[in-house]
């Protein structure tokens, strides 16, 4: 049995913290491509340094991304689309500010 995070920051479905499960949970093709390229690089680094620290960091960073991907696959694709728009110099519509969200929450109490 493994400890699962609880509360509002817990992902909707927990992803196992291993390379196979993480890659399988990545819903955006760009994320999978970046994961594959990054894994090759980090494994090359580990072969030279014989230090697993960088692999552990890689797994942890991509586990967080995989959890976010599972929780909101449409939002993850939207993030990539907005990033492309910003890179292309296009105007990107902004969402609500955190102040607006908090004001709305306070008003609903």
mmCIF file of N, CA, C and O in Angstrom:
data_model
loop_
_atom_site.group_PDB
_atom_site.id
_atom_site.type_symbol
_atom_site.label_atom_id
_atom_site.label_comp_id
_atom_site.label_asym_id
_atom_site.label_seq_id
_atom_site.Cartn_x
_atom_site.Cartn_y
_atom_site.Cartn_z
ATOM 1 N N UNK A 1 0.850 -1.175 0.000
ATOM 2 C CA UNK A 1 0.000 0.000 0.000
ATOM 3 C C UNK A 1 0.894 1.236 0.000
ATOM 4 O O UNK A 1 1.863 1.301 0.728
ATOM 5 N N UNK A 2 0.529 2.228 -0.823
ATOM 6 C CA UNK A 2 1.301 3.465 -0.865
ATOM 7 C C UNK A 2 0.453 4.606 -0.346
ATOM 8 O O UNK A 2 -0.773 4.580 -0.453
ATOM 9 N N UNK A 3 1.116 5.596 0.202
ATOM 10 C CA UNK A 3 0.406 6.775 0.688
ATOM 11 C C UNK A 3 -0.083 7.583 -0.500
ATOM 12 O O UNK A 3 0.639 7.787 -1.461
ATOM 13 N N UNK A 4 -1.311 8.032 -0.439
ATOM 14 C CA UNK A 4 -1.894 8.837 -1.506
ATOM 15 C C UNK A 4 -2.151 10.245 -0.968
ATOM 16 O O UNK A 4 -2.630 10.409 0.144
ATOM 17 N N UNK A 5 -1.842 11.273 -1.751
ATOM 18 C CA UNK A 5 -2.127 12.627 -1.289
ATOM 19 C C UNK A 5 -3.620 12.824 -1.116
ATOM 20 O O UNK A 5 -4.409 12.227 -1.837
ATOM 21 N N UNK A 6 -3.982 13.643 -0.175
ATOM 22 C CA UNK A 6 -5.383 13.937 0.077
ATOM 23 C C UNK A 6 -5.590 15.433 -0.005
ATOM 24 O O UNK A 6 -4.665 16.210 0.082
ATOM 25 N N UNK A 7 -6.841 15.832 -0.170
ATOM 26 C CA UNK A 7 -7.160 17.244 -0.186
ATOM 27 C C UNK A 7 -7.290 17.787 -1.594
ATOM 28 O O UNK A 7 -7.242 17.054 -2.580
ATOM 29 N N UNK A 8 -7.464 19.115 -1.698
ATOM 30 C CA UNK A 8 -7.740 19.730 -2.990
ATOM 31 C C UNK A 8 -6.602 19.635 -3.997
ATOM 32 O O UNK A 8 -6.820 19.701 -5.188
ATOM 33 N N UNK A 9 -5.369 19.457 -3.541
ATOM 34 C CA UNK A 9 -4.251 19.394 -4.481
ATOM 35 C C UNK A 9 -3.990 17.975 -4.975
ATOM 36 O O UNK A 9 -3.138 17.763 -5.820
ATOM 37 N N UNK A 10 -4.728 16.992 -4.457
ATOM 38 C CA UNK A 10 -4.522 15.606 -4.881
ATOM 39 C C UNK A 10 -5.053 15.410 -6.296
ATOM 40 O O UNK A 10 -6.117 15.910 -6.632
ATOM 41 N N UNK A 11 -4.302 14.712 -7.154
ATOM 42 C CA UNK A 11 -4.787 14.466 -8.506
ATOM 43 C C UNK A 11 -6.037 13.594 -8.496
ATOM 44 O O UNK A 11 -6.244 12.810 -7.575
ATOM 45 N N UNK A 12 -6.867 13.739 -9.539
ATOM 46 C CA UNK A 12 -8.109 12.973 -9.622
ATOM 47 C C UNK A 12 -7.813 11.473 -9.623
ATOM 48 O O UNK A 12 -8.497 10.703 -8.982
ATOM 49 N N UNK A 13 -6.807 11.061 -10.354
ATOM 50 C CA UNK A 13 -6.394 9.657 -10.364
ATOM 51 C C UNK A 13 -4.894 9.647 -10.192
ATOM 52 O O UNK A 13 -4.182 10.245 -10.978
ATOM 53 N N UNK A 14 -4.442 8.977 -9.172
ATOM 54 C CA UNK A 14 -3.008 8.936 -8.894
ATOM 55 C C UNK A 14 -2.288 8.104 -9.942
ATOM 56 O O UNK A 14 -2.766 7.054 -10.336
ATOM 57 N N UNK A 15 -1.150 8.578 -10.396
ATOM 58 C CA UNK A 15 -0.313 7.868 -11.351
ATOM 59 C C UNK A 15 0.807 7.200 -10.561
ATOM 60 O O UNK A 15 1.410 7.825 -9.689
ATOM 61 N N UNK A 16 1.075 5.931 -10.867
ATOM 62 C CA UNK A 16 2.189 5.267 -10.206
ATOM 63 C C UNK A 16 3.474 5.999 -10.554
ATOM 64 O O UNK A 16 3.619 6.528 -11.648
ATOM 65 N N UNK A 17 4.410 6.008 -9.622
ATOM 66 C CA UNK A 17 5.649 6.767 -9.824
ATOM 67 C C UNK A 17 6.731 5.853 -10.387
ATOM 68 O O UNK A 17 7.708 5.527 -9.727
ATOM 69 N N UNK A 18 6.509 5.429 -11.645
ATOM 70 C CA UNK A 18 7.521 4.674 -12.369
ATOM 71 C C UNK A 18 7.480 5.108 -13.832
ATOM 72 O O UNK A 18 6.485 5.670 -14.299
ATOM 73 N N UNK A 19 8.560 4.864 -14.538
ATOM 74 C CA UNK A 19 8.690 5.390 -15.903
ATOM 75 C C UNK A 19 7.574 4.925 -16.831
ATOM 76 O O UNK A 19 7.019 5.719 -17.593
ATOM 77 N N UNK A 20 7.230 3.655 -16.789
ATOM 78 C CA UNK A 20 6.200 3.120 -17.682
ATOM 79 C C UNK A 20 4.836 3.768 -17.414
ATOM 80 O O UNK A 20 4.141 4.189 -18.337
ATOM 81 N N UNK A 21 4.455 3.857 -16.153
ATOM 82 C CA UNK A 21 3.159 4.438 -15.796
ATOM 83 C C UNK A 21 3.117 5.923 -16.121
ATOM 84 O O UNK A 21 2.094 6.441 -16.596
ATOM 85 N N UNK A 22 4.207 6.614 -15.864
ATOM 86 C CA UNK A 22 4.263 8.045 -16.150
ATOM 87 C C UNK A 22 4.080 8.287 -17.641
ATOM 88 O O UNK A 22 3.254 9.098 -18.067
ATOM 89 N N UNK A 23 4.839 7.557 -18.481
ATOM 90 C CA UNK A 23 4.734 7.769 -19.926
ATOM 91 C C UNK A 23 3.327 7.443 -20.424
ATOM 92 O O UNK A 23 2.765 8.147 -21.244
ATOM 93 N N UNK A 24 2.736 6.371 -19.898
ATOM 94 C CA UNK A 24 1.387 5.975 -20.310
ATOM 95 C C UNK A 24 0.344 7.031 -19.940
ATOM 96 O O UNK A 24 -0.662 7.174 -20.629
ATOM 97 N N UNK A 25 0.586 7.778 -18.872
ATOM 98 C CA UNK A 25 -0.374 8.776 -18.411
ATOM 99 C C UNK A 25 -0.265 10.101 -19.155
ATOM 100 O O UNK A 25 -1.154 10.949 -19.040
ATOM 101 N N UNK A 26 0.793 10.302 -19.911
ATOM 102 C CA UNK A 26 0.965 11.559 -20.639
ATOM 103 C C UNK A 26 0.010 11.585 -21.825
ATOM 104 O O UNK A 26 0.151 10.810 -22.767
ATOM 105 N N UNK A 27 -0.975 12.467 -21.781
ATOM 106 C CA UNK A 27 -2.018 12.494 -22.806
ATOM 107 C C UNK A 27 -1.628 13.318 -24.027
ATOM 108 O O UNK A 27 -2.144 13.084 -25.110
ATOM 109 N N UNK A 28 -0.742 14.272 -23.872
ATOM 110 C CA UNK A 28 -0.327 15.124 -24.992
ATOM 111 C C UNK A 28 0.867 14.496 -25.699
ATOM 112 O O UNK A 28 1.854 14.119 -25.064
ATOM 113 N N UNK A 29 0.776 14.383 -27.010
ATOM 114 C CA UNK A 29 1.872 13.760 -27.769
ATOM 115 C C UNK A 29 3.183 14.520 -27.573
ATOM 116 O O UNK A 29 4.254 13.913 -27.515
ATOM 117 N N UNK A 30 3.102 15.835 -27.449
ATOM 118 C CA UNK A 30 4.335 16.617 -27.218
ATOM 119 C C UNK A 30 4.987 16.269 -25.894
ATOM 120 O O UNK A 30 6.210 16.277 -25.782
ATOM 121 N N UNK A 31 4.166 15.995 -24.899
ATOM 122 C CA UNK A 31 4.717 15.588 -23.598
ATOM 123 C C UNK A 31 5.433 14.249 -23.726
ATOM 124 O O UNK A 31 6.523 14.064 -23.183
ATOM 125 N N UNK A 32 4.820 13.302 -24.447
ATOM 126 C CA UNK A 32 5.465 11.995 -24.624
ATOM 127 C C UNK A 32 6.786 12.130 -25.373
ATOM 128 O O UNK A 32 7.780 11.495 -25.014
ATOM 129 N N UNK A 33 6.812 12.973 -26.405
ATOM 130 C CA UNK A 33 8.050 13.191 -27.163
ATOM 131 C C UNK A 33 9.130 13.810 -26.281
ATOM 132 O O UNK A 33 10.292 13.393 -26.311
ATOM 133 N N UNK A 34 8.748 14.795 -25.480
ATOM 134 C CA UNK A 34 9.716 15.443 -24.583
ATOM 135 C C UNK A 34 10.184 14.473 -23.506
ATOM 136 O O UNK A 34 11.357 14.466 -23.131
ATOM 137 N N UNK A 35 9.274 13.644 -23.011
ATOM 138 C CA UNK A 35 9.625 12.634 -22.016
ATOM 139 C C UNK A 35 10.666 11.670 -22.596
ATOM 140 O O UNK A 35 11.689 11.393 -21.966
ATOM 141 N N UNK A 36 10.408 11.171 -23.804
ATOM 142 C CA UNK A 36 11.327 10.218 -24.435
ATOM 143 C C UNK A 36 12.716 10.830 -24.637
ATOM 144 O O UNK A 36 13.730 10.205 -24.338
ATOM 145 N N UNK A 37 12.751 12.052 -25.143
ATOM 146 C CA UNK A 37 14.037 12.729 -25.379
ATOM 147 C C UNK A 37 14.750 12.989 -24.052
ATOM 148 O O UNK A 37 15.962 12.767 -23.929
ATOM 149 N N UNK A 38 14.006 13.447 -23.060
ATOM 150 C CA UNK A 38 14.601 13.715 -21.758
ATOM 151 C C UNK A 38 15.105 12.463 -21.084
ATOM 152 O O UNK A 38 16.165 12.465 -20.444
ATOM 153 N N UNK A 39 14.358 11.363 -21.228
ATOM 154 C CA UNK A 39 14.782 10.104 -20.625
ATOM 155 C C UNK A 39 16.094 9.628 -21.243
ATOM 156 O O UNK A 39 17.005 9.196 -20.535
ATOM 157 N N UNK A 40 16.199 9.738 -22.558
ATOM 158 C CA UNK A 40 17.450 9.346 -23.211
ATOM 159 C C UNK A 40 18.612 10.166 -22.666
ATOM 160 O O UNK A 40 19.662 9.632 -22.315
ATOM 161 N N UNK A 41 18.403 11.471 -22.542
ATOM 162 C CA UNK A 41 19.467 12.345 -22.035
ATOM 163 C C UNK A 41 19.851 12.015 -20.601
ATOM 164 O O UNK A 41 21.037 11.953 -20.260
ATOM 165 N N UNK A 42 18.854 11.817 -19.750
ATOM 166 C CA UNK A 42 19.165 11.561 -18.344
ATOM 167 C C UNK A 42 19.819 10.191 -18.175
ATOM 168 O O UNK A 42 20.718 10.024 -17.339
ATOM 169 N N UNK A 43 19.429 9.202 -18.981
ATOM 170 C CA UNK A 43 20.076 7.891 -18.884
ATOM 171 C C UNK A 43 21.522 7.956 -19.367
ATOM 172 O O UNK A 43 22.403 7.307 -18.783
ATOM 173 N N UNK A 44 21.764 8.760 -20.395
ATOM 174 C CA UNK A 44 23.150 8.974 -20.834
ATOM 175 C C UNK A 44 23.973 9.599 -19.715
ATOM 176 O O UNK A 44 25.113 9.207 -19.460
ATOM 177 N N UNK A 45 23.388 10.571 -19.040
ATOM 178 C CA UNK A 45 24.069 11.239 -17.924
ATOM 179 C C UNK A 45 24.360 10.259 -16.788
ATOM 180 O O UNK A 45 25.451 10.260 -16.220
ATOM 181 N N UNK A 46 23.392 9.413 -16.468
ATOM 182 C CA UNK A 46 23.563 8.438 -15.383
ATOM 183 C C UNK A 46 24.660 7.435 -15.738
ATOM 184 O O UNK A 46 25.454 7.048 -14.878
ATOM 185 N N UNK A 47 24.727 7.031 -17.000
ATOM 186 C CA UNK A 47 25.773 6.087 -17.412
ATOM 187 C C UNK A 47 27.174 6.650 -17.167
ATOM 188 O O UNK A 47 28.088 5.923 -16.806
ATOM 189 N N UNK A 48 27.314 7.954 -17.353
ATOM 190 C CA UNK A 48 28.619 8.593 -17.173
ATOM 191 C C UNK A 48 28.890 8.868 -15.698
ATOM 192 O O UNK A 48 29.958 8.553 -15.175
ATOM 193 N N UNK A 49 27.904 9.444 -15.014
ATOM 194 C CA UNK A 49 28.126 9.879 -13.627
ATOM 195 C C UNK A 49 27.937 8.763 -12.593
ATOM 196 O O UNK A 49 28.437 8.862 -11.479
ATOM 197 N N UNK A 50 27.167 7.734 -12.958
ATOM 198 C CA UNK A 50 26.791 6.664 -12.029
ATOM 199 C C UNK A 50 26.061 7.199 -10.798
ATOM 200 O O UNK A 50 26.098 6.620 -9.720
ATOM 201 N N UNK A 51 25.374 8.327 -10.987
ATOM 202 C CA UNK A 51 24.608 8.971 -9.923
ATOM 203 C C UNK A 51 23.138 8.970 -10.337
ATOM 204 O O UNK A 51 22.783 9.550 -11.363
ATOM 205 N N UNK A 52 22.305 8.314 -9.552
ATOM 206 C CA UNK A 52 20.883 8.206 -9.889
ATOM 207 C C UNK A 52 20.063 9.431 -9.499
ATOM 208 O O UNK A 52 18.867 9.485 -9.774
ATOM 209 N N UNK A 53 20.688 10.424 -8.906
ATOM 210 C CA UNK A 53 19.961 11.621 -8.478
ATOM 211 C C UNK A 53 19.232 12.303 -9.611
ATOM 212 O O UNK A 53 18.071 12.704 -9.465
ATOM 213 N N UNK A 54 19.895 12.433 -10.756
ATOM 214 C CA UNK A 54 19.241 13.112 -11.879
ATOM 215 C C UNK A 54 18.071 12.290 -12.421
ATOM 216 O O UNK A 54 17.060 12.840 -12.855
ATOM 217 N N UNK A 55 18.176 10.970 -12.371
ATOM 218 C CA UNK A 55 17.054 10.129 -12.801
ATOM 219 C C UNK A 55 15.885 10.268 -11.831
ATOM 220 O O UNK A 55 14.731 10.372 -12.251
ATOM 221 N N UNK A 56 16.174 10.292 -10.538
ATOM 222 C CA UNK A 56 15.110 10.485 -9.544
ATOM 223 C C UNK A 56 14.401 11.820 -9.746
ATOM 224 O O UNK A 56 13.171 11.892 -9.667
ATOM 225 N N UNK A 57 15.157 12.882 -10.022
ATOM 226 C CA UNK A 57 14.556 14.197 -10.282
ATOM 227 C C UNK A 57 13.697 14.161 -11.542
ATOM 228 O O UNK A 57 12.603 14.721 -11.580
ATOM 229 N N UNK A 58 14.201 13.505 -12.586
ATOM 230 C CA UNK A 58 13.462 13.369 -13.839
ATOM 231 C C UNK A 58 12.124 12.664 -13.595
ATOM 232 O O UNK A 58 11.074 13.136 -14.041
ATOM 233 N N UNK A 59 12.173 11.554 -12.892
ATOM 234 C CA UNK A 59 10.952 10.794 -12.602
ATOM 235 C C UNK A 59 9.976 11.660 -11.821
ATOM 236 O O UNK A 59 8.780 11.710 -12.143
ATOM 237 N N UNK A 60 10.441 12.369 -10.823
ATOM 238 C CA UNK A 60 9.550 13.192 -10.007
ATOM 239 C C UNK A 60 8.913 14.312 -10.833
ATOM 240 O O UNK A 60 7.699 14.521 -10.764
ATOM 241 N N UNK A 61 9.721 15.022 -11.622
ATOM 242 C CA UNK A 61 9.171 16.116 -12.446
ATOM 243 C C UNK A 61 8.121 15.603 -13.424
ATOM 244 O O UNK A 61 7.067 16.201 -13.580
ATOM 245 N N UNK A 62 8.420 14.493 -14.091
ATOM 246 C CA UNK A 62 7.473 13.965 -15.073
ATOM 247 C C UNK A 62 6.269 13.324 -14.397
ATOM 248 O O UNK A 62 5.168 13.296 -14.973
ATOM 249 N N UNK A 63 6.404 12.826 -13.188
ATOM 250 C CA UNK A 63 5.263 12.290 -12.446
ATOM 251 C C UNK A 63 4.254 13.400 -12.169
ATOM 252 O O UNK A 63 3.051 13.216 -12.336
ATOM 253 N N UNK A 64 4.759 14.575 -11.801
ATOM 254 C CA UNK A 64 3.878 15.722 -11.560
ATOM 255 C C UNK A 64 3.135 16.074 -12.851
ATOM 256 O O UNK A 64 1.926 16.305 -12.850
ATOM 257 N N UNK A 65 3.854 16.099 -13.975
ATOM 258 C CA UNK A 65 3.226 16.398 -15.263
ATOM 259 C C UNK A 65 2.193 15.336 -15.619
ATOM 260 O O UNK A 65 1.107 15.654 -16.115
ATOM 261 N N UNK A 66 2.511 14.070 -15.378
ATOM 262 C CA UNK A 66 1.579 12.981 -15.682
ATOM 263 C C UNK A 66 0.307 13.098 -14.847
ATOM 264 O O UNK A 66 -0.798 12.904 -15.367
ATOM 265 N N UNK A 67 0.447 13.434 -13.572
ATOM 266 C CA UNK A 67 -0.731 13.616 -12.714
ATOM 267 C C UNK A 67 -1.598 14.761 -13.231
ATOM 268 O O UNK A 67 -2.824 14.650 -13.290
ATOM 269 N N UNK A 68 -0.962 15.857 -13.642
ATOM 270 C CA UNK A 68 -1.705 16.989 -14.200
ATOM 271 C C UNK A 68 -2.378 16.596 -15.510
ATOM 272 O O UNK A 68 -3.514 17.005 -15.792
ATOM 273 N N UNK A 69 -1.703 15.802 -16.314
ATOM 274 C CA UNK A 69 -2.231 15.361 -17.598
ATOM 275 C C UNK A 69 -3.473 14.498 -17.411
ATOM 276 O O UNK A 69 -4.464 14.652 -18.130
ATOM 277 N N UNK A 70 -3.431 13.600 -16.451
ATOM 278 C CA UNK A 70 -4.575 12.728 -16.172
ATOM 279 C C UNK A 70 -5.735 13.540 -15.608
ATOM 280 O O UNK A 70 -6.893 13.319 -15.965
ATOM 281 N N UNK A 71 -5.433 14.489 -14.750
ATOM 282 C CA UNK A 71 -6.474 15.284 -14.111
ATOM 283 C C UNK A 71 -7.182 16.208 -15.098
ATOM 284 O O UNK A 71 -8.382 16.447 -14.975
ATOM 285 N N UNK A 72 -6.446 16.721 -16.103
ATOM 286 C CA UNK A 72 -7.036 17.676 -17.039
ATOM 287 C C UNK A 72 -6.370 17.573 -18.412
ATOM 288 O O UNK A 72 -5.585 18.432 -18.793
ATOM 289 N N UNK A 73 -6.679 16.510 -19.172
ATOM 290 C CA UNK A 73 -6.026 16.341 -20.476
ATOM 291 C C UNK A 73 -6.327 17.474 -21.447
ATOM 292 O O UNK A 73 -5.464 17.893 -22.207
ATOM 293 N N UNK A 74 -7.537 18.001 -21.421
ATOM 294 C CA UNK A 74 -7.893 19.104 -22.319
ATOM 295 C C UNK A 74 -7.111 20.360 -21.944
ATOM 296 O O UNK A 74 -6.598 21.076 -22.809
ATOM 297 N N UNK A 75 -6.974 20.607 -20.658
ATOM 298 C CA UNK A 75 -6.201 21.753 -20.191
ATOM 299 C C UNK A 75 -4.735 21.637 -20.566
ATOM 300 O O UNK A 75 -4.093 22.628 -20.910
ATOM 301 N N UNK A 76 -4.210 20.426 -20.525
ATOM 302 C CA UNK A 76 -2.796 20.209 -20.884
ATOM 303 C C UNK A 76 -2.572 20.513 -22.362
ATOM 304 O O UNK A 76 -1.604 21.184 -22.729
ATOM 305 N N UNK A 77 -3.469 20.044 -23.238
ATOM 306 C CA UNK A 77 -3.369 20.353 -24.674
ATOM 307 C C UNK A 77 -3.525 21.864 -24.891
ATOM 308 O O UNK A 77 -2.821 22.457 -25.701
ATOM 309 N N UNK A 78 -4.446 22.474 -24.144
ATOM 310 C CA UNK A 78 -4.649 23.920 -24.260
ATOM 311 C C UNK A 78 -3.411 24.696 -23.868
ATOM 312 O O UNK A 78 -3.094 25.727 -24.478
ATOM 313 N N UNK A 79 -2.682 24.201 -22.869
ATOM 314 C CA UNK A 79 -1.441 24.848 -22.458
ATOM 315 C C UNK A 79 -0.441 24.852 -23.608
ATOM 316 O O UNK A 79 0.200 25.854 -23.885
ATOM 317 N N UNK A 80 -0.328 23.720 -24.302
ATOM 318 C CA UNK A 80 0.589 23.644 -25.444
ATOM 319 C C UNK A 80 0.142 24.578 -26.572
ATOM 320 O O UNK A 80 0.970 25.238 -27.204
ATOM 321 N N UNK A 81 -1.153 24.649 -26.811
ATOM 322 C CA UNK A 81 -1.684 25.541 -27.853
ATOM 323 C C UNK A 81 -1.374 26.991 -27.517
ATOM 324 O O UNK A 81 -0.913 27.756 -28.380
ATOM 325 N N UNK A 82 -1.600 27.389 -26.272
ATOM 326 C CA UNK A 82 -1.307 28.769 -25.863
ATOM 327 C C UNK A 82 0.183 29.067 -25.952
ATOM 328 O O UNK A 82 0.584 30.151 -26.379
ATOM 329 N N UNK A 83 1.015 28.113 -25.596
ATOM 330 C CA UNK A 83 2.470 28.306 -25.698
ATOM 331 C C UNK A 83 2.868 28.532 -27.153
ATOM 332 O O UNK A 83 3.706 29.398 -27.446
ATOM 333 N N UNK A 84 2.274 27.768 -28.068
ATOM 334 C CA UNK A 84 2.550 27.967 -29.497
ATOM 335 C C UNK A 84 2.137 29.364 -29.941
ATOM 336 O O UNK A 84 2.838 30.020 -30.712
ATOM 337 N N UNK A 85 0.989 29.817 -29.465
ATOM 338 C CA UNK A 85 0.503 31.153 -29.831
ATOM 339 C C UNK A 85 1.439 32.235 -29.324
ATOM 340 O O UNK A 85 1.741 33.190 -30.031
ATOM 341 N N UNK A 86 1.919 32.078 -28.103
ATOM 342 C CA UNK A 86 2.848 33.063 -27.536
ATOM 343 C C UNK A 86 4.149 33.072 -28.334
ATOM 344 O O UNK A 86 4.668 34.135 -28.688
ATOM 345 N N UNK A 87 4.666 31.880 -28.654
ATOM 346 C CA UNK A 87 5.899 31.801 -29.455
ATOM 347 C C UNK A 87 5.731 32.453 -30.818
ATOM 348 O O UNK A 87 6.675 33.017 -31.353
ATOM 349 N N UNK A 88 4.532 32.356 -31.377
ATOM 350 C CA UNK A 88 4.267 32.932 -32.700
ATOM 351 C C UNK A 88 3.944 34.420 -32.626
ATOM 352 O O UNK A 88 3.718 35.060 -33.645
ATOM 353 N N UNK A 89 3.934 34.979 -31.417
ATOM 354 C CA UNK A 89 3.663 36.404 -31.245
ATOM 355 C C UNK A 89 2.191 36.760 -31.318
ATOM 356 O O UNK A 89 1.832 37.930 -31.454
ATOM 357 N N UNK A 90 1.315 35.774 -31.228
ATOM 358 C CA UNK A 90 -0.120 36.030 -31.279
ATOM 359 C C UNK A 90 -0.622 36.502 -29.920
ATOM 360 O O UNK A 90 -0.040 36.196 -28.881
ATOM 361 N N UNK A 91 -1.711 37.228 -29.938
ATOM 362 C CA UNK A 91 -2.351 37.653 -28.702
ATOM 363 C C UNK A 91 -3.105 36.465 -28.125
ATOM 364 O O UNK A 91 -3.871 35.815 -28.831
ATOM 365 N N UNK A 92 -2.859 36.196 -26.867
ATOM 366 C CA UNK A 92 -3.489 35.053 -26.210
ATOM 367 C C UNK A 92 -4.511 35.581 -25.210
ATOM 368 O O UNK A 92 -4.180 36.400 -24.352
ATOM 369 N N UNK A 93 -5.775 35.123 -25.331
ATOM 370 C CA UNK A 93 -6.779 35.573 -24.361
ATOM 371 C C UNK A 93 -6.405 35.129 -22.952
ATOM 372 O O UNK A 93 -5.923 34.018 -22.752
ATOM 373 N N UNK A 94 -6.575 36.000 -22.016
ATOM 374 C CA UNK A 94 -6.230 35.688 -20.631
ATOM 375 C C UNK A 94 -7.465 35.201 -19.887
ATOM 376 O O UNK A 94 -8.575 35.602 -20.174
ATOM 377 N N UNK A 95 -7.216 34.352 -18.910
ATOM 378 C CA UNK A 95 -8.290 33.882 -18.031
ATOM 379 C C UNK A 95 -8.532 34.903 -16.934
ATOM 380 O O UNK A 95 -8.035 36.037 -16.975
ATOM 381 N N UNK A 96 -9.276 34.505 -15.954
ATOM 382 C CA UNK A 96 -9.552 35.398 -14.832
ATOM 383 C C UNK A 96 -8.347 35.475 -13.909
ATOM 384 O O UNK A 96 -7.609 34.507 -13.764
ATOM 385 N N UNK A 97 -8.171 36.608 -13.271
ATOM 386 C CA UNK A 97 -7.066 36.752 -12.322
ATOM 387 C C UNK A 97 -7.425 36.016 -11.037
ATOM 388 O O UNK A 97 -8.591 35.727 -10.761
ATOM 389 N N UNK A 98 -6.402 35.734 -10.242
ATOM 390 C CA UNK A 98 -6.656 35.048 -8.975
ATOM 391 C C UNK A 98 -7.508 35.918 -8.056
ATOM 392 O O UNK A 98 -8.302 35.421 -7.274
ATOM 393 N N UNK A 99 -7.389 37.238 -8.187
ATOM 394 C CA UNK A 99 -8.226 38.145 -7.366
ATOM 395 C C UNK A 99 -9.705 37.989 -7.722
ATOM 396 O O UNK A 99 -10.572 37.998 -6.849
ATOM 397 N N UNK A 100 -9.996 37.860 -9.025
ATOM 398 C CA UNK A 100 -11.382 37.667 -9.450
ATOM 399 C C UNK A 100 -11.919 36.330 -8.927
ATOM 400 O O UNK A 100 -13.061 36.258 -8.460
ATOM 401 N N UNK A 101 -11.119 35.298 -8.981
ATOM 402 C CA UNK A 101 -11.548 33.988 -8.503
ATOM 403 C C UNK A 101 -11.817 34.031 -6.994
ATOM 404 O O UNK A 101 -12.838 33.550 -6.522
ATOM 405 N N UNK A 102 -10.907 34.669 -6.245
ATOM 406 C CA UNK A 102 -11.096 34.765 -4.792
ATOM 407 C C UNK A 102 -12.316 35.610 -4.445
ATOM 408 O O UNK A 102 -13.082 35.268 -3.531
ATOM 409 N N UNK A 103 -12.516 36.704 -5.173
ATOM 410 C CA UNK A 103 -13.686 37.557 -4.924
ATOM 411 C C UNK A 103 -14.974 36.776 -5.175
ATOM 412 O O UNK A 103 -15.947 36.894 -4.419
ATOM 413 N N UNK A 104 -14.975 35.979 -6.219
ATOM 414 C CA UNK A 104 -16.152 35.167 -6.534
ATOM 415 C C UNK A 104 -16.404 34.153 -5.427
ATOM 416 O O UNK A 104 -17.544 33.933 -5.004
ATOM 417 N N UNK A 105 -15.352 33.536 -4.923
ATOM 418 C CA UNK A 105 -15.493 32.554 -3.839
ATOM 419 C C UNK A 105 -16.032 33.216 -2.579
ATOM 420 O O UNK A 105 -16.873 32.656 -1.895
ATOM 421 N N UNK A 106 -15.509 34.397 -2.269
ATOM 422 C CA UNK A 106 -15.977 35.110 -1.072
ATOM 423 C C UNK A 106 -17.450 35.479 -1.211
ATOM 424 O O UNK A 106 -18.198 35.420 -0.252
ATOM 425 N N UNK A 107 -17.845 35.854 -2.424
ATOM 426 C CA UNK A 107 -19.237 36.230 -2.652
ATOM 427 C C UNK A 107 -20.208 35.073 -2.564
ATOM 428 O O UNK A 107 -21.379 35.267 -2.267
ATOM 429 N N UNK A 108 -19.728 33.856 -2.775
ATOM 430 C CA UNK A 108 -20.604 32.688 -2.747
ATOM 431 C C UNK A 108 -20.743 32.076 -1.349
ATOM 432 O O UNK A 108 -21.483 31.146 -1.157
ATOM 433 N N UNK A 109 -20.024 32.615 -0.379
ATOM 434 C CA UNK A 109 -20.098 32.053 0.990
ATOM 435 C C UNK A 109 -21.289 32.537 1.719
ATOM 436 O O UNK A 109 -21.870 33.455 1.689
#
